[in-house]
Amino acid sequence: TMKDKKMMYLSLPITGRKIEKVKEYAKRIKDKWVEKGFDVVTPFEIVPEDGKPYNYCMGKDIEKLLECEGIILCHDWFSSKGCRAECSVAQVYGKIIKIDDTKYEEGQV
């Protein structure tokens, strides 16, 4: 049943990257984990509008993360303050923590 699917929050570096490329990357990783049987929510679904302040986005993302059963940390997550903060929250609250090693490349379509 749908209820058996674990809801996972997708944590990925966004700051300093081309937003459209990051959105494509997020979708690619989401699709991969949905195929594995998880429900996945990305930051772009939580705050769909571009240009919202960073603190607003982080607040909404953390709020959603707390509703999820786990977090998927994307490649290079440790270089991102936001991802490190989200990982810390996940650890504090005993969430499932998964790592996705799909690399982000600006050039990919």
Short mmCIF file of N, CA, C and O in Angstrom, two decimals:
data_model
loop_
_atom_site.label_atom_id
_atom_site.label_comp_id
_atom_site.label_asym_id
_atom_site.label_seq_id
_atom_site.Cartn_x
_atom_site.Cartn_y
_atom_site.Cartn_z
N THR A 1 0.84 -1.20 0.00
CA THR A 1 0.00 0.00 0.00
C THR A 1 0.88 1.26 0.00
O THR A 1 2.06 1.19 0.34
N MET A 2 0.28 2.37 -0.33
CA MET A 2 1.00 3.65 -0.37
C MET A 2 1.59 4.00 1.00
O MET A 2 2.62 4.61 1.10
N LYS A 3 0.89 3.61 2.05
CA LYS A 3 1.31 3.99 3.40
C LYS A 3 2.64 3.36 3.78
O LYS A 3 3.34 3.87 4.64
N ASP A 4 3.00 2.25 3.12
CA ASP A 4 4.25 1.57 3.45
C ASP A 4 5.47 2.29 2.90
O ASP A 4 6.59 2.02 3.30
N LYS A 5 5.26 3.19 1.97
CA LYS A 5 6.39 3.91 1.38
C LYS A 5 6.96 4.91 2.37
O LYS A 5 6.22 5.66 2.99
N LYS A 6 8.27 4.91 2.50
CA LYS A 6 8.91 5.87 3.40
C LYS A 6 9.09 7.20 2.67
O LYS A 6 9.61 7.25 1.57
N MET A 7 8.66 8.29 3.32
CA MET A 7 8.83 9.63 2.76
C MET A 7 10.24 10.12 3.10
O MET A 7 10.63 10.16 4.26
N MET A 8 10.97 10.48 2.04
CA MET A 8 12.36 10.91 2.20
C MET A 8 12.52 12.34 1.69
O MET A 8 11.92 12.72 0.68
N TYR A 9 13.33 13.10 2.39
CA TYR A 9 13.65 14.47 2.00
C TYR A 9 14.96 14.46 1.20
O TYR A 9 15.95 13.88 1.66
N LEU A 10 14.95 15.07 0.03
CA LEU A 10 16.15 15.12 -0.81
C LEU A 10 16.97 16.36 -0.49
O LEU A 10 16.51 17.48 -0.72
N SER A 11 18.16 16.15 0.05
CA SER A 11 19.04 17.25 0.44
C SER A 11 20.16 17.37 -0.58
O SER A 11 20.91 16.43 -0.81
N LEU A 12 20.25 18.54 -1.23
CA LEU A 12 21.27 18.71 -2.26
C LEU A 12 21.78 20.13 -2.28
O LEU A 12 21.04 21.06 -1.96
N PRO A 13 23.07 20.32 -2.63
CA PRO A 13 23.60 21.67 -2.73
C PRO A 13 22.87 22.47 -3.82
O PRO A 13 22.67 21.96 -4.92
N ILE A 14 22.48 23.69 -3.50
CA ILE A 14 21.76 24.54 -4.46
C ILE A 14 22.52 25.85 -4.68
O ILE A 14 22.73 26.26 -5.81
N THR A 15 22.95 26.49 -3.59
CA THR A 15 23.60 27.80 -3.66
C THR A 15 24.82 27.75 -4.59
O THR A 15 25.64 26.83 -4.50
N GLY A 16 24.90 28.73 -5.50
CA GLY A 16 26.05 28.82 -6.39
C GLY A 16 25.94 27.97 -7.64
O GLY A 16 26.85 27.93 -8.46
N ARG A 17 24.83 27.26 -7.80
CA ARG A 17 24.62 26.44 -8.99
C ARG A 17 23.48 27.02 -9.81
O ARG A 17 22.62 27.71 -9.28
N LYS A 18 23.47 26.71 -11.11
CA LYS A 18 22.39 27.18 -11.99
C LYS A 18 21.10 26.48 -11.58
O LYS A 18 21.01 25.25 -11.60
N ILE A 19 20.09 27.26 -11.24
CA ILE A 19 18.86 26.72 -10.66
C ILE A 19 18.18 25.69 -11.56
O ILE A 19 17.71 24.66 -11.08
N GLU A 20 18.13 25.94 -12.85
CA GLU A 20 17.47 25.00 -13.75
C GLU A 20 18.19 23.66 -13.78
O GLU A 20 17.57 22.61 -13.84
N LYS A 21 19.53 23.72 -13.75
CA LYS A 21 20.34 22.49 -13.74
C LYS A 21 20.12 21.72 -12.44
O LYS A 21 20.04 20.49 -12.44
N VAL A 22 20.04 22.45 -11.34
CA VAL A 22 19.84 21.78 -10.04
C VAL A 22 18.45 21.13 -10.01
O VAL A 22 18.28 20.03 -9.47
N LYS A 23 17.46 21.80 -10.59
CA LYS A 23 16.11 21.23 -10.63
C LYS A 23 16.08 19.92 -11.43
O LYS A 23 15.46 18.94 -11.01
N GLU A 24 16.80 19.91 -12.57
CA GLU A 24 16.89 18.68 -13.38
C GLU A 24 17.57 17.57 -12.60
O GLU A 24 17.14 16.42 -12.63
N TYR A 25 18.65 17.93 -11.91
CA TYR A 25 19.42 16.99 -11.10
C TYR A 25 18.54 16.41 -9.98
O TYR A 25 18.50 15.20 -9.77
N ALA A 26 17.80 17.28 -9.31
CA ALA A 26 16.92 16.84 -8.23
C ALA A 26 15.86 15.87 -8.75
O ALA A 26 15.57 14.85 -8.12
N LYS A 27 15.31 16.17 -9.92
CA LYS A 27 14.29 15.31 -10.50
C LYS A 27 14.87 13.94 -10.85
O LYS A 27 14.24 12.91 -10.62
N ARG A 28 16.08 13.95 -11.41
CA ARG A 28 16.74 12.70 -11.77
C ARG A 28 16.94 11.80 -10.55
O ARG A 28 16.66 10.60 -10.58
N ILE A 29 17.39 12.40 -9.47
CA ILE A 29 17.63 11.61 -8.25
C ILE A 29 16.31 11.19 -7.62
O ILE A 29 16.16 10.06 -7.16
N LYS A 30 15.34 12.08 -7.61
CA LYS A 30 14.02 11.73 -7.08
C LYS A 30 13.47 10.51 -7.82
O LYS A 30 13.03 9.54 -7.19
N ASP A 31 13.48 10.57 -9.16
CA ASP A 31 12.95 9.45 -9.96
C ASP A 31 13.63 8.13 -9.62
O ASP A 31 12.99 7.09 -9.53
N LYS A 32 14.93 8.19 -9.43
CA LYS A 32 15.73 6.99 -9.10
C LYS A 32 15.25 6.36 -7.78
O LYS A 32 15.06 5.16 -7.69
N TRP A 33 15.01 7.20 -6.77
CA TRP A 33 14.60 6.69 -5.46
C TRP A 33 13.13 6.28 -5.43
O TRP A 33 12.74 5.38 -4.69
N VAL A 34 12.31 6.96 -6.23
CA VAL A 34 10.90 6.56 -6.35
C VAL A 34 10.84 5.15 -6.95
O VAL A 34 10.06 4.30 -6.50
N GLU A 35 11.70 4.89 -7.93
CA GLU A 35 11.77 3.55 -8.52
C GLU A 35 12.17 2.50 -7.49
O GLU A 35 11.78 1.34 -7.60
N LYS A 36 12.97 2.90 -6.50
CA LYS A 36 13.38 1.99 -5.43
C LYS A 36 12.27 1.80 -4.39
O LYS A 36 12.45 1.06 -3.43
N GLY A 37 11.16 2.54 -4.54
CA GLY A 37 10.02 2.34 -3.64
C GLY A 37 9.85 3.37 -2.54
O GLY A 37 9.10 3.15 -1.60
N PHE A 38 10.54 4.48 -2.66
CA PHE A 38 10.39 5.55 -1.67
C PHE A 38 9.50 6.66 -2.22
O PHE A 38 9.39 6.84 -3.43
N ASP A 39 8.88 7.41 -1.32
CA ASP A 39 8.29 8.70 -1.68
C ASP A 39 9.39 9.73 -1.42
O ASP A 39 10.07 9.66 -0.39
N VAL A 40 9.55 10.67 -2.32
CA VAL A 40 10.64 11.64 -2.19
C VAL A 40 10.11 13.04 -2.40
O VAL A 40 9.35 13.29 -3.33
N VAL A 41 10.51 13.96 -1.52
CA VAL A 41 10.14 15.36 -1.68
C VAL A 41 11.43 16.18 -1.83
O VAL A 41 12.41 15.95 -1.12
N THR A 42 11.43 17.10 -2.81
CA THR A 42 12.60 17.92 -3.05
C THR A 42 12.36 19.36 -2.57
O THR A 42 11.21 19.78 -2.42
N PRO A 43 13.45 20.10 -2.33
CA PRO A 43 13.29 21.50 -1.91
C PRO A 43 12.47 22.32 -2.90
O PRO A 43 11.80 23.27 -2.50
N PHE A 44 12.51 21.94 -4.18
CA PHE A 44 11.78 22.70 -5.20
C PHE A 44 10.28 22.46 -5.15
O PHE A 44 9.50 23.25 -5.66
N GLU A 45 9.88 21.35 -4.54
CA GLU A 45 8.45 21.11 -4.33
C GLU A 45 7.98 21.82 -3.05
O GLU A 45 6.83 22.23 -2.96
N ILE A 46 8.87 21.96 -2.10
CA ILE A 46 8.53 22.60 -0.83
C ILE A 46 8.40 24.12 -1.02
O ILE A 46 7.48 24.74 -0.51
N VAL A 47 9.36 24.70 -1.75
CA VAL A 47 9.31 26.13 -2.07
C VAL A 47 9.43 26.25 -3.60
O VAL A 47 10.53 26.36 -4.14
N PRO A 48 8.31 26.18 -4.32
CA PRO A 48 8.36 26.20 -5.78
C PRO A 48 8.74 27.55 -6.39
O PRO A 48 9.22 27.60 -7.52
N GLU A 49 8.58 28.63 -5.65
CA GLU A 49 8.87 29.96 -6.19
C GLU A 49 10.38 30.22 -6.13
O GLU A 49 11.01 29.97 -5.12
N ASP A 50 10.94 30.73 -7.23
CA ASP A 50 12.34 31.16 -7.22
C ASP A 50 12.44 32.50 -6.50
O ASP A 50 11.49 33.26 -6.45
N GLY A 51 13.61 32.77 -5.94
CA GLY A 51 13.90 34.09 -5.40
C GLY A 51 13.46 34.34 -3.98
O GLY A 51 13.56 35.45 -3.48
N LYS A 52 12.96 33.30 -3.29
CA LYS A 52 12.62 33.47 -1.87
C LYS A 52 13.92 33.57 -1.06
O LYS A 52 14.93 32.98 -1.43
N PRO A 53 13.89 34.31 0.07
CA PRO A 53 15.12 34.43 0.87
C PRO A 53 15.61 33.06 1.36
O PRO A 53 14.82 32.15 1.62
N TYR A 54 16.92 32.95 1.50
CA TYR A 54 17.57 31.71 1.93
C TYR A 54 16.98 31.19 3.25
O TYR A 54 16.65 30.02 3.36
N ASN A 55 16.85 32.11 4.23
CA ASN A 55 16.35 31.67 5.55
C ASN A 55 14.92 31.14 5.47
O ASN A 55 14.57 30.18 6.17
N TYR A 56 14.12 31.72 4.61
CA TYR A 56 12.74 31.24 4.41
C TYR A 56 12.77 29.81 3.86
O TYR A 56 12.08 28.92 4.37
N CYS A 57 13.59 29.62 2.83
CA CYS A 57 13.69 28.29 2.21
C CYS A 57 14.19 27.25 3.20
O CYS A 57 13.62 26.15 3.30
N MET A 58 15.24 27.57 3.93
CA MET A 58 15.80 26.62 4.90
C MET A 58 14.76 26.27 5.97
O MET A 58 14.63 25.11 6.35
N GLY A 59 14.02 27.27 6.42
CA GLY A 59 12.99 27.03 7.43
C GLY A 59 11.93 26.06 6.93
O GLY A 59 11.56 25.11 7.63
N LYS A 60 11.45 26.30 5.72
CA LYS A 60 10.42 25.42 5.12
C LYS A 60 10.98 24.01 4.91
O LYS A 60 10.28 23.01 5.12
N ASP A 61 12.24 23.93 4.45
CA ASP A 61 12.85 22.63 4.18
C ASP A 61 13.01 21.82 5.46
O ASP A 61 12.69 20.62 5.49
N ILE A 62 13.47 22.46 6.52
CA ILE A 62 13.64 21.76 7.80
C ILE A 62 12.28 21.30 8.34
O ILE A 62 12.13 20.19 8.83
N GLU A 63 11.28 22.18 8.21
CA GLU A 63 9.92 21.84 8.64
C GLU A 63 9.45 20.56 7.93
O GLU A 63 8.92 19.64 8.56
N LYS A 64 9.69 20.49 6.62
CA LYS A 64 9.27 19.31 5.85
C LYS A 64 10.11 18.09 6.21
O LYS A 64 9.58 16.98 6.34
N LEU A 65 11.40 18.29 6.38
CA LEU A 65 12.29 17.19 6.77
C LEU A 65 11.79 16.51 8.04
O LEU A 65 11.80 15.28 8.15
N LEU A 66 11.31 17.31 9.00
CA LEU A 66 10.83 16.75 10.26
C LEU A 66 9.58 15.87 10.07
O LEU A 66 9.30 15.01 10.89
N GLU A 67 8.85 16.09 8.97
CA GLU A 67 7.67 15.27 8.66
C GLU A 67 8.06 13.98 7.94
O GLU A 67 7.23 13.08 7.81
N CYS A 68 9.30 13.93 7.44
CA CYS A 68 9.75 12.76 6.67
C CYS A 68 10.37 11.72 7.59
O CYS A 68 10.74 12.00 8.72
N GLU A 69 10.48 10.50 7.05
CA GLU A 69 11.11 9.43 7.83
C GLU A 69 12.62 9.40 7.65
O GLU A 69 13.33 8.79 8.43
N GLY A 70 13.08 10.07 6.59
CA GLY A 70 14.52 10.05 6.36
C GLY A 70 14.96 11.13 5.40
O GLY A 70 14.17 11.92 4.90
N ILE A 71 16.27 11.12 5.15
CA ILE A 71 16.90 12.11 4.28
C ILE A 71 17.78 11.38 3.29
O ILE A 71 18.39 10.35 3.62
N ILE A 72 17.82 11.88 2.06
CA ILE A 72 18.76 11.40 1.04
C ILE A 72 19.75 12.53 0.80
O ILE A 72 19.36 13.61 0.35
N LEU A 73 20.99 12.29 1.13
CA LEU A 73 22.03 13.30 0.95
C LEU A 73 22.69 13.08 -0.41
O LEU A 73 23.18 12.00 -0.70
N CYS A 74 22.68 14.11 -1.24
CA CYS A 74 23.23 14.00 -2.59
C CYS A 74 24.74 14.19 -2.59
O CYS A 74 25.32 14.74 -1.66
N HIS A 75 25.35 13.74 -3.69
CA HIS A 75 26.79 13.85 -3.88
C HIS A 75 27.27 15.26 -3.55
O HIS A 75 26.63 16.23 -3.92
N ASP A 76 28.37 15.35 -2.83
CA ASP A 76 28.99 16.64 -2.48
C ASP A 76 28.19 17.41 -1.43
O ASP A 76 28.41 18.61 -1.24
N TRP A 77 27.28 16.73 -0.75
CA TRP A 77 26.43 17.40 0.26
C TRP A 77 27.26 18.10 1.32
O TRP A 77 26.87 19.13 1.85
N PHE A 78 28.44 17.54 1.61
CA PHE A 78 29.23 18.08 2.74
C PHE A 78 29.79 19.46 2.44
O PHE A 78 30.18 20.19 3.34
N SER A 79 29.80 19.84 1.15
CA SER A 79 30.30 21.18 0.78
C SER A 79 29.23 22.25 0.98
O SER A 79 29.48 23.43 0.78
N SER A 80 28.02 21.83 1.36
CA SER A 80 26.89 22.77 1.48
C SER A 80 26.48 22.94 2.94
O SER A 80 26.20 21.96 3.63
N LYS A 81 26.45 24.20 3.40
CA LYS A 81 26.02 24.46 4.79
C LYS A 81 24.59 23.99 5.01
O LYS A 81 24.26 23.43 6.06
N GLY A 82 23.72 24.24 4.01
CA GLY A 82 22.33 23.83 4.14
C GLY A 82 22.20 22.32 4.31
O GLY A 82 21.47 21.84 5.17
N CYS A 83 22.92 21.57 3.48
CA CYS A 83 22.88 20.10 3.57
C CYS A 83 23.43 19.61 4.90
O CYS A 83 22.89 18.68 5.51
N ARG A 84 24.53 20.23 5.37
CA ARG A 84 25.09 19.83 6.65
C ARG A 84 24.10 20.09 7.79
O ARG A 84 23.95 19.27 8.69
N ALA A 85 23.42 21.23 7.72
CA ALA A 85 22.40 21.54 8.73
C ALA A 85 21.27 20.52 8.68
O ALA A 85 20.83 20.01 9.73
N GLU A 86 20.81 20.18 7.47
CA GLU A 86 19.73 19.21 7.31
C GLU A 86 20.15 17.83 7.80
O GLU A 86 19.38 17.13 8.47
N CYS A 87 21.40 17.45 7.51
CA CYS A 87 21.91 16.17 7.99
C CYS A 87 21.94 16.14 9.52
O CYS A 87 21.56 15.14 10.13
N SER A 88 22.37 17.25 10.14
CA SER A 88 22.41 17.33 11.60
C SER A 88 21.02 17.16 12.20
O SER A 88 20.83 16.43 13.17
N VAL A 89 20.04 17.84 11.60
CA VAL A 89 18.65 17.71 12.07
C VAL A 89 18.20 16.26 11.95
O VAL A 89 17.61 15.70 12.88
N ALA A 90 18.49 15.63 10.83
CA ALA A 90 18.10 14.23 10.61
C ALA A 90 18.73 13.33 11.67
O ALA A 90 18.07 12.43 12.20
N GLN A 91 19.99 13.58 12.00
CA GLN A 91 20.67 12.77 13.02
C GLN A 91 20.05 12.98 14.40
O GLN A 91 19.77 12.02 15.11
N VAL A 92 19.82 14.24 14.75
CA VAL A 92 19.25 14.57 16.06
C VAL A 92 17.90 13.88 16.25
O VAL A 92 17.59 13.38 17.33
N TYR A 93 17.10 13.84 15.18
CA TYR A 93 15.75 13.28 15.27
C TYR A 93 15.68 11.80 14.89
O TYR A 93 14.58 11.25 14.77
N GLY A 94 16.84 11.17 14.72
CA GLY A 94 16.87 9.73 14.47
C GLY A 94 16.25 9.31 13.14
O GLY A 94 15.67 8.23 13.02
N LYS A 95 16.41 10.15 12.13
CA LYS A 95 15.85 9.84 10.80
C LYS A 95 16.75 8.83 10.08
O LYS A 95 17.94 8.70 10.38
N ILE A 96 16.17 8.13 9.11
CA ILE A 96 16.95 7.28 8.21
C ILE A 96 17.84 8.20 7.37
O ILE A 96 17.38 9.24 6.90
N ILE A 97 19.11 7.82 7.20
CA ILE A 97 20.01 8.63 6.39
C ILE A 97 20.56 7.79 5.25
O ILE A 97 21.15 6.73 5.47
N LYS A 98 20.31 8.24 4.01
CA LYS A 98 20.81 7.56 2.81
C LYS A 98 21.70 8.53 2.05
O LYS A 98 21.52 9.74 2.13
N ILE A 99 22.64 7.95 1.32
CA ILE A 99 23.53 8.77 0.49
C ILE A 99 23.31 8.40 -0.97
O ILE A 99 23.22 7.21 -1.30
N ASP A 100 23.21 9.40 -1.83
CA ASP A 100 23.13 9.15 -3.27
C ASP A 100 24.41 9.71 -3.89
O ASP A 100 24.73 10.87 -3.70
N ASP A 101 25.14 8.86 -4.63
CA ASP A 101 26.43 9.30 -5.16
C ASP A 101 26.38 9.76 -6.61
O ASP A 101 27.41 9.95 -7.25
N THR A 102 25.15 9.98 -7.14
CA THR A 102 25.03 10.52 -8.49
C THR A 102 25.67 11.90 -8.54
O THR A 102 25.29 12.78 -7.78
N LYS A 103 26.64 12.06 -9.41
CA LYS A 103 27.37 13.35 -9.46
C LYS A 103 26.56 14.42 -10.18
O LYS A 103 25.85 14.14 -11.14
N TYR A 104 26.71 15.64 -9.68
CA TYR A 104 26.08 16.81 -10.32
C TYR A 104 27.08 17.39 -11.31
O TYR A 104 28.23 17.64 -10.98
N GLU A 105 26.64 17.62 -12.54
CA GLU A 105 27.48 18.28 -13.54
C GLU A 105 26.66 19.32 -14.26
O GLU A 105 25.58 19.02 -14.75
N GLU A 106 27.18 20.53 -14.32
CA GLU A 106 26.48 21.64 -14.98
C GLU A 106 26.12 21.27 -16.42
O GLU A 106 25.09 21.66 -16.93
N GLY A 107 26.99 20.51 -17.09
CA GLY A 107 26.82 20.26 -18.51
C GLY A 107 25.72 19.26 -18.86
O GLY A 107 25.37 19.13 -20.02
N GLN A 108 25.22 18.52 -17.89
CA GLN A 108 24.25 17.47 -18.19
C GLN A 108 22.90 18.02 -18.61
O GLN A 108 22.50 19.07 -18.16
N VAL A 109 22.24 17.28 -19.48
CA VAL A 109 20.89 17.67 -19.89
C VAL A 109 19.87 16.78 -19.22
O VAL A 109 20.20 15.69 -18.81
#
